Amino acid sequence: MTPQRLIQTRTGKSFQLPLFLPVYQPRSNLIPIDELKTRFAVDGLIVNGFFLYKEAEVKKKLESGVNVHEYIGFDGLVMTDSGAFQGLKRPLYLANKKIVQFQDTIGADIVSPLDLISPPGDNFQTAQKKMISTNNRIREAKTIVKNSILAGVQQGGRFLELRKKSMEALMEMEVEYIAIGSLVPFFNKNHNMSTIIKIIRDAREIAGKDIPVHVYGAGDPVELPFLAALGVDIFDSSSYGHYANSGWYMTPYGALSLTDTDKIREFPCPCSICRESGNKIQILGQPAKLAPHNLFIILETIRRIREALENKTIEKLLEDILETHASWFPGSLLVSSWREYSG
Ligand SMILES: [Zn+2]
C-alpha cells in the first residue's frame, strides 16, 4: 500500500489528500453548514475572502477577533480566495497587500494572493504580463502571511512555456503550496483535456512529488480521477450547486440532464436523496435536492480516488470510468485526450 498523503495546517491539523473543498457561501449556500458538517462530514471548505472583506459588518466582526472558523461555525480546513475571479470581470479597487493581510488575520488555513487570471483568449504578451504581475504579488504576499499557508498561483494562460516559467519562479520563491490558476475555461462539455493534461504534467514535474498541487475550480466528478492520476491533490468548486441550479445530475461517468432520463433511472445512486425519492427525475427540477446528490457523488469520487491511490489501482478506476463514459457520451473527447497522454 502507498502511504497516505497529508496536508498539515499551521494549527497542526492534518487532512488526507486528495481533498475536495466545496465552495461555501455563508449567506446563501444551497447546502447549509450543519449538513455539510454532519451529513457530508466534509474535511474542508473554500470561502470567498473578498466577499467577507467587502461587507463592512462582516469585515469588522472578523477583524475584531472572531476568526473565520468561528464565523462560519466549522473547525475543518478553511481556504479563502481573494476575489481574483471577480477581478476578471470588473475592477475591484482592491490591493493585493490588503486582501492577503485580511485572509491571514482572520485565520484561514490556506490563503490566496490576488492573482491575475489569464483566459485562453489572452495573447502571449498579455499572458506573460499577468504571469509576471502575479508572481510579484505572491512575492509581496510571502512577506505578509504569518499564520497561514500561502498558495503560489501558477498563471501563463494557454502557453506551456509561460506555465513552466511561472512554476519555476514559484519554486524559486519556495512556496509550499501550488494552485494552478485559469484552468476552468479549458474544462468544457466535450471533456477535451489535452491542454489541461500538459499543463498539470509539467507543473508536477517542476514541483516535485511532495508539494501539494491544487487545481482551482475543478469540480466535475468524471474529471477528478484523471486529475488525481496526474498528481493533483486538492480541488475546489461550486459545481455541486451550479450544476443543480441548471438541472444537471452528476454521476461518476459524467453529468446527465432531462435528455438522459433512462440513464438517471438506471444509475444506482446510494445517496439518501435518490434512495428516498420515488421518482428520481423529479429531483432534476429541485436544486435543493439535486445539490446534495451532486455533492455526495463528488465526495464519493474522492473516497474512491484515495482508495485507488493507496491500493495502486488508479489505472483500473480510470479504465472503468472511460468505458462507461465512452458508451454514454460518444461525442466526448475524454477518452482520446487521455489516450494521447497515457499512450
Ligand atoms: Zn443520489
Coordinates of N, CA and C in Angstrom, one line a residue, residues 48 50 82-94 114-117 130 137:
N48 N -15.0 32.6 -0.2 CA -14.5 33.8 -0.9 C -14.2 34.9 0.1
F50 N -12.9 37.7 -0.5 CA -13.2 39.1 -1.0 C -14.7 39.4 -0.6
S82 N -9.3 35.2 -3.1 CA -9.0 36.6 -3.0 C -9.9 37.5 -3.7
G83 N -10.8 37.0 -4.5 CA -11.5 38.0 -5.4 C -10.9 38.0 -6.8
A84 N -9.9 37.2 -7.1 CA -9.3 37.3 -8.4 C -10.3 37.0 -9.5
F85 N -11.2 36.0 -9.2 CA -12.2 35.7 -10.3 C -13.1 36.8 -10.5
Q86 N -13.5 37.5 -9.5 CA -14.4 38.7 -9.6 C -13.6 39.8 -10.4
G87 N -12.3 39.9 -10.1 CA -11.5 40.9 -10.8 C -11.4 40.7 -12.3
L88 N -11.7 39.5 -12.7 CA -11.6 39.3 -14.2 C -12.7 40.1 -14.9
K89 N -13.8 40.3 -14.2 CA -15.0 40.9 -14.9 C -15.1 42.4 -14.6
R90 N -14.6 42.9 -13.5 CA -14.7 44.3 -13.3 C -13.5 44.7 -12.3
P91 N -13.2 46.0 -12.4 CA -12.1 46.5 -11.5 C -12.6 46.4 -10.0
L92 N -11.7 45.9 -9.1 CA -12.1 45.6 -7.8 C -11.7 46.7 -6.8
Y93 N -10.7 47.6 -7.2 CA -10.2 48.6 -6.3 C -9.7 48.0 -5.0
L94 N -9.0 46.9 -5.2 CA -8.5 46.1 -4.1 C -7.0 45.9 -4.2
L114 N -3.9 37.9 -4.7 CA -4.8 38.5 -5.7 C -4.1 38.3 -7.1
D115 N -4.2 37.1 -7.6 CA -3.6 36.7 -8.9 C -4.3 37.3 -10.0
L116 N -3.7 37.3 -11.2 CA -4.4 37.8 -12.4 C -4.7 36.7 -13.3
I117 N -6.0 36.4 -13.4 CA -6.5 35.3 -14.3 C -6.2 35.6 -15.7
K130 N 0.6 39.2 -17.1 CA -0.2 38.8 -16.0 C 0.5 37.8 -15.1
R137 N 3.1 39.7 -7.0 CA 2.1 39.7 -5.9 C 2.3 38.6 -4.9

